[in-house]
mmCIF file of C-alpha atoms and ligand atoms in Angstrom:
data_model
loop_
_atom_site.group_PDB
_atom_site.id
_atom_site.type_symbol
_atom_site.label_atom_id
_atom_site.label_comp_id
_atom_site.label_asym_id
_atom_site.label_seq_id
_atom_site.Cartn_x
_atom_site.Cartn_y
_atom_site.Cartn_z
ATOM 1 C CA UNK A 1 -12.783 -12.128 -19.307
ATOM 2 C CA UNK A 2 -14.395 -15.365 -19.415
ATOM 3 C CA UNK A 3 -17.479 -14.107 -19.323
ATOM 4 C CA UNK A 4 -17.032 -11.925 -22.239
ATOM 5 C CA UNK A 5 -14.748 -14.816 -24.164
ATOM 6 C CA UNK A 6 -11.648 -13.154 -24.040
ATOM 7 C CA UNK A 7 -9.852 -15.779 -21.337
ATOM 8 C CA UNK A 8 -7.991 -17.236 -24.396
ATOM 9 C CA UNK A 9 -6.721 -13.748 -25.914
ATOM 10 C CA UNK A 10 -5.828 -12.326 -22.555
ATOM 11 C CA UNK A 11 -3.747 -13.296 -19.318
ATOM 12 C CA UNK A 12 -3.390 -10.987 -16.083
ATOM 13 C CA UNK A 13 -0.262 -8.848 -15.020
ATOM 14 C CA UNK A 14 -0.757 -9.269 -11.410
ATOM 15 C CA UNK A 15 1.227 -6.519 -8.942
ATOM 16 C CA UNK A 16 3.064 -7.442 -5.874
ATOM 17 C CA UNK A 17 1.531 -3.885 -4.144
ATOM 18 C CA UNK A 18 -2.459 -4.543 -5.736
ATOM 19 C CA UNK A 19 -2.478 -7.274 -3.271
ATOM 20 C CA UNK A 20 -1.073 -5.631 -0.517
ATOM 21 C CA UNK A 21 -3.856 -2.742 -1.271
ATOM 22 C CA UNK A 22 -6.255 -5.057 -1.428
ATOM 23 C CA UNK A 23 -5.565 -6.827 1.458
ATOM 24 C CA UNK A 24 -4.062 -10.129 0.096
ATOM 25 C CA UNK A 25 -0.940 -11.413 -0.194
ATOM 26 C CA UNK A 26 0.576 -11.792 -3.704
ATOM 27 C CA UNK A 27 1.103 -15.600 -3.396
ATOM 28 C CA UNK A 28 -2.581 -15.380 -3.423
ATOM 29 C CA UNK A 29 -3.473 -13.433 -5.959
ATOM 30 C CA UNK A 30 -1.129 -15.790 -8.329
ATOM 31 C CA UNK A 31 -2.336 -19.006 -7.082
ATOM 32 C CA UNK A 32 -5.838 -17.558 -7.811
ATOM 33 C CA UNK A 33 -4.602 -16.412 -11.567
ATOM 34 C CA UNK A 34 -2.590 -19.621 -12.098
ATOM 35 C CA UNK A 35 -5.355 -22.183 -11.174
ATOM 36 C CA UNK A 36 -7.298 -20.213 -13.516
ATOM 37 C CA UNK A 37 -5.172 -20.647 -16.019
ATOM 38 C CA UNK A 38 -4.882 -16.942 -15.908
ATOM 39 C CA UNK A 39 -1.210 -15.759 -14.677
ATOM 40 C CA UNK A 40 0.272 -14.228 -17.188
ATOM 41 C CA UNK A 41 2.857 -11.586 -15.997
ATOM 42 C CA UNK A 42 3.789 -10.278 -12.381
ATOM 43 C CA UNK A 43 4.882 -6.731 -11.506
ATOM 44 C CA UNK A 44 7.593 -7.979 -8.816
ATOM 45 C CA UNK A 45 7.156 -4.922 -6.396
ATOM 46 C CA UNK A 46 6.170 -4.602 -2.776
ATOM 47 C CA UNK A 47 4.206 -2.122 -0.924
ATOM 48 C CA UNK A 48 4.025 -0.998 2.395
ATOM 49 C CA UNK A 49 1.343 -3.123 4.678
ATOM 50 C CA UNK A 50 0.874 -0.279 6.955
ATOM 51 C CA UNK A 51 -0.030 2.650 4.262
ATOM 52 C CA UNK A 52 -2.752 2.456 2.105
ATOM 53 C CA UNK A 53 -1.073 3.604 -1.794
ATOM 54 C CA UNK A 54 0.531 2.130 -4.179
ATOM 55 C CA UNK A 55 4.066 2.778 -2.864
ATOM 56 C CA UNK A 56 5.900 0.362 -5.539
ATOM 57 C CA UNK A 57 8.782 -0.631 -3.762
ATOM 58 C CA UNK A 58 11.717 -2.436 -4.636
ATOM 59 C CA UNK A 59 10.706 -6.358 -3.863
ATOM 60 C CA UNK A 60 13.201 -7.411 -0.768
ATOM 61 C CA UNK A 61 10.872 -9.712 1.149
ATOM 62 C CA UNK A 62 12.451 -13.278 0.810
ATOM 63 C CA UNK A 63 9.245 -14.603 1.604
ATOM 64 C CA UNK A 64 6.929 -12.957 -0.431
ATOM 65 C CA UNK A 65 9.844 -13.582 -3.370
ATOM 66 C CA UNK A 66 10.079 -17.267 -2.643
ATOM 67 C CA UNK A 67 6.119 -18.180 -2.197
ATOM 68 C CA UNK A 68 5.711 -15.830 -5.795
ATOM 69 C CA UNK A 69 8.313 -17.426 -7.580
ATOM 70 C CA UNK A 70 6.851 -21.436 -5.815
ATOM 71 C CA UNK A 71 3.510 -19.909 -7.940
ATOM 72 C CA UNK A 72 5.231 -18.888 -11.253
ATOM 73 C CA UNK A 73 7.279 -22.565 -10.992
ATOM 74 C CA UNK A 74 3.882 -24.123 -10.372
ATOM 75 C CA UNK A 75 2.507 -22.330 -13.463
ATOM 76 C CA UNK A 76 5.345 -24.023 -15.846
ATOM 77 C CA UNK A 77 7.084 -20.038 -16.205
ATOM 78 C CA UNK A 78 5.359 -17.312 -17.310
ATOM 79 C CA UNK A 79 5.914 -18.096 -21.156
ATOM 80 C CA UNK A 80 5.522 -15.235 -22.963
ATOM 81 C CA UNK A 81 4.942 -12.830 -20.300
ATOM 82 C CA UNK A 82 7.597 -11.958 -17.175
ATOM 83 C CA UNK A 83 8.801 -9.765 -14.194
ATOM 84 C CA UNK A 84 8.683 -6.269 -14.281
ATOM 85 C CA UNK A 85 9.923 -4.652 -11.192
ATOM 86 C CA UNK A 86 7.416 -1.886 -11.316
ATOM 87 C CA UNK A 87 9.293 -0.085 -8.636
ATOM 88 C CA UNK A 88 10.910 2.823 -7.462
ATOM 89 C CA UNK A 89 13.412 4.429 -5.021
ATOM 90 C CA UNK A 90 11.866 5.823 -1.602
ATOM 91 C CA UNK A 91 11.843 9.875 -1.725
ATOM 92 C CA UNK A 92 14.859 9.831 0.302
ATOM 93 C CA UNK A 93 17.247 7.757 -1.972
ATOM 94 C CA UNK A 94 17.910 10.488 -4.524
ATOM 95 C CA UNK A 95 21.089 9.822 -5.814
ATOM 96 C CA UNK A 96 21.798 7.541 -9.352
ATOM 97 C CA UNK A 97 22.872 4.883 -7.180
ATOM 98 C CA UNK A 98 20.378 4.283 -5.035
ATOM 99 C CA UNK A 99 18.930 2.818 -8.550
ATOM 100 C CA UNK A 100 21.576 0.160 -8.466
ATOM 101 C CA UNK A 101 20.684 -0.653 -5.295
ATOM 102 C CA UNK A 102 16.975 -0.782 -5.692
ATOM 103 C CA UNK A 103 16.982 -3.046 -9.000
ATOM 104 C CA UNK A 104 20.487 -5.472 -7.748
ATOM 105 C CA UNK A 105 18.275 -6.070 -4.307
ATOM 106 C CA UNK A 106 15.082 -6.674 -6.130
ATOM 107 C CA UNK A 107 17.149 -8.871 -8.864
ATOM 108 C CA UNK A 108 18.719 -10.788 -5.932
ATOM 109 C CA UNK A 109 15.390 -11.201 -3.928
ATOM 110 C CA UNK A 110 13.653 -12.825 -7.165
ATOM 111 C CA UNK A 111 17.049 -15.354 -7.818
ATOM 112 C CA UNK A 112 17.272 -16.432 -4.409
ATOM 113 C CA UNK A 113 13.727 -16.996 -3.675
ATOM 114 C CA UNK A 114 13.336 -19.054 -7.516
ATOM 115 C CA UNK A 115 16.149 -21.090 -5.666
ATOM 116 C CA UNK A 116 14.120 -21.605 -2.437
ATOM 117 C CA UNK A 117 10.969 -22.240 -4.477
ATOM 118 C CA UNK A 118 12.616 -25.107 -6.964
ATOM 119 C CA UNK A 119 13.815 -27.110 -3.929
ATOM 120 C CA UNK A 120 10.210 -26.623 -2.563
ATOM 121 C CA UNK A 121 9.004 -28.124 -5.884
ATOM 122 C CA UNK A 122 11.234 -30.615 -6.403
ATOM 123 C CA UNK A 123 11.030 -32.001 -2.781
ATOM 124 C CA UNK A 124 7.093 -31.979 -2.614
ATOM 125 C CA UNK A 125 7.687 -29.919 0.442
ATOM 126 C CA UNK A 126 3.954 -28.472 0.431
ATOM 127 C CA UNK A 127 2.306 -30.697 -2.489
ATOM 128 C CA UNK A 128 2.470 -33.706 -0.150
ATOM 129 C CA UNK A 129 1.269 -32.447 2.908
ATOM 130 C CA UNK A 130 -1.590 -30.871 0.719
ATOM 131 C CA UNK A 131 -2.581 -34.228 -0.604
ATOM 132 C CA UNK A 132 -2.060 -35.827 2.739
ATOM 133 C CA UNK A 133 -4.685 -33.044 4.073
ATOM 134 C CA UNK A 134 -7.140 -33.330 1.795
ATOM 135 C CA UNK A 135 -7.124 -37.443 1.061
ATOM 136 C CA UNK A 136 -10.038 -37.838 2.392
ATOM 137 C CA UNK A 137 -11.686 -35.737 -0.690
ATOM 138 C CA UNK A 138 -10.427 -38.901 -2.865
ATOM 139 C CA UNK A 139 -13.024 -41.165 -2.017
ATOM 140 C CA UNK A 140 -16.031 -42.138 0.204
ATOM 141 C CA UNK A 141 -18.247 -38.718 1.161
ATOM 142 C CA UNK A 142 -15.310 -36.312 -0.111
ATOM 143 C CA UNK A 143 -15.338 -37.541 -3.553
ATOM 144 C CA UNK A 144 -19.076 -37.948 -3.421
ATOM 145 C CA UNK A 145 -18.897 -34.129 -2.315
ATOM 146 C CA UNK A 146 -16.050 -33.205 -4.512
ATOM 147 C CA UNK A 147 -18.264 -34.711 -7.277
ATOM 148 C CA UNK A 148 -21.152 -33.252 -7.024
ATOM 149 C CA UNK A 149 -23.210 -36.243 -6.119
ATOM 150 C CA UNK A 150 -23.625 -35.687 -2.567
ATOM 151 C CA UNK A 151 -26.762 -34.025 -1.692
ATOM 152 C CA UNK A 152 -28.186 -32.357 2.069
ATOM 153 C CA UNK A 153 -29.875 -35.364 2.163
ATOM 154 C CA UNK A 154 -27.167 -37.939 1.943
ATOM 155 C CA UNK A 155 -24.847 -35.697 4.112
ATOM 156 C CA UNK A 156 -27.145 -35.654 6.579
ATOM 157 C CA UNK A 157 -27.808 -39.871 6.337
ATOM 158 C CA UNK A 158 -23.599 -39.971 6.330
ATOM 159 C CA UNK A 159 -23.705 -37.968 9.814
ATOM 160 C CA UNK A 160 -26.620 -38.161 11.842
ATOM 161 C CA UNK A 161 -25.306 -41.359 13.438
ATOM 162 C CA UNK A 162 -21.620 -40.375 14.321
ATOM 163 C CA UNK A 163 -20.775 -39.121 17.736
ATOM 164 C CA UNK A 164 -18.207 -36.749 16.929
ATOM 165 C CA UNK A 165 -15.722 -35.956 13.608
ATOM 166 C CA UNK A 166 -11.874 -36.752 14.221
ATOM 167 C CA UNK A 167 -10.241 -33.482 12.645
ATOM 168 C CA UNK A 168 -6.441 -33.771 12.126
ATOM 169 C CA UNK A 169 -3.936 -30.821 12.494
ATOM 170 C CA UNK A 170 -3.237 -28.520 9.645
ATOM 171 C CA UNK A 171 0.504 -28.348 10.388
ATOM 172 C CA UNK A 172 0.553 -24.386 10.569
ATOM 173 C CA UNK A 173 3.155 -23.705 12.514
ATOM 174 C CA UNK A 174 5.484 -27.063 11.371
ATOM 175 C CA UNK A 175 4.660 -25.586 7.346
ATOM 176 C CA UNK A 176 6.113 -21.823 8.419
ATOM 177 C CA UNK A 177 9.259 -23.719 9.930
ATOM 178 C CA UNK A 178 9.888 -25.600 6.766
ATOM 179 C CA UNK A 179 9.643 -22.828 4.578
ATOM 180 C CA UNK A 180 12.565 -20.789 6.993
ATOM 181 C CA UNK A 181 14.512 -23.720 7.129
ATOM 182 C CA UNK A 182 14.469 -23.665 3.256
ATOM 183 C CA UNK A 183 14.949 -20.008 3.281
ATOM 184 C CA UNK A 184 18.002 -20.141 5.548
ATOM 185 C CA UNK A 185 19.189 -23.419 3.952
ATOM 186 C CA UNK A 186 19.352 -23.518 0.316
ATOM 187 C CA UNK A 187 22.658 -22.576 -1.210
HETATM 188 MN MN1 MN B 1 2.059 -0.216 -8.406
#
């Protein structure tokens, strides 16, 4: 669309379950849109990881919910565009009903995890580790890099004297527990 001009007439519906088929998780694909400048709508679903179709579930995973709705926050809403559930009952829920239940569990997935996902905004849960992790692209070499300026040349002149580069952890596993601690604790 950019290519072609139309990035300012258009904006993408992205699908819950179009990740999932193709092999990404929807957080991802709406970061990717929203950074763009590109999210426009989201078809609030979820598919099945283990079966390769478009199986358009009802959304109940809290944290699939919670990390979209951190990415639809992040993007300021989704102004004129919004969530579709783009789902349907399994084969073997055949009664009316079993509609109620599909759309109030969906509904109730998407509330709670816009909950989860304002506290995460509002505390700078992830945005200040992020900046903490990549500070070092502020100034010195990482800006230089970030900039454009640096060439192979002066990356080379920056390292060829250093014995070894002090890496810091990336917090994986401290970043998950946050996240289920907001999950479990945000009324
Ligand atoms: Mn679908």
């Amino acid at each position: 669309m950019k290519t072609y001009g139309l990035a300012d007439r258009f904006k993408l519906n992205l699908e819950a379950n179009h990740a999932t088929l193709a092999g990404h998780t929807f957080e991802h694909e709406l970061y990717v849109s929203r950074i763009h400048g590109m999210l426009g709508s989201v078809d609030a679903n979820q598919g099945d990881p283990l079966l390769g179709w478009d199986t358009d579930e009802f959304p109940t995973d809290m944290y699939s919910a919670t990390l979209a709705m951190y990415q639809v926050l992040k993007n300021g809403g989704l102004h004129s565009g919004g969530l579709n559930f783009d789902a349907k009952v399994r084969r073997a829920s055949m009664t009316p009903i079993d509609l109620f239940y599909g759309y109030i569990v969906g509904m109730d997935s998407f509330a709670r995890g816009l909950k989860v996902a304002a506290k995460l905004v509002e505390e700078r849960v992830f945005d200040s580790f992020i900046e903490e992790r990549y500070r070092s692209y502020q100034s010195g070499i990482g800006q230089e890099i970030v900039s454009g300026k640096a060439t192979l040349q002066s990356l080379e002149d920056y390292i060829i004297d250093k014995k070894f580069a002090v890496t810091t952890s990336g917090r994986q596993e401290l970043l998950l527990a946050k996240l289920n601690q907001y999950l479990l604790e945000v009324e």
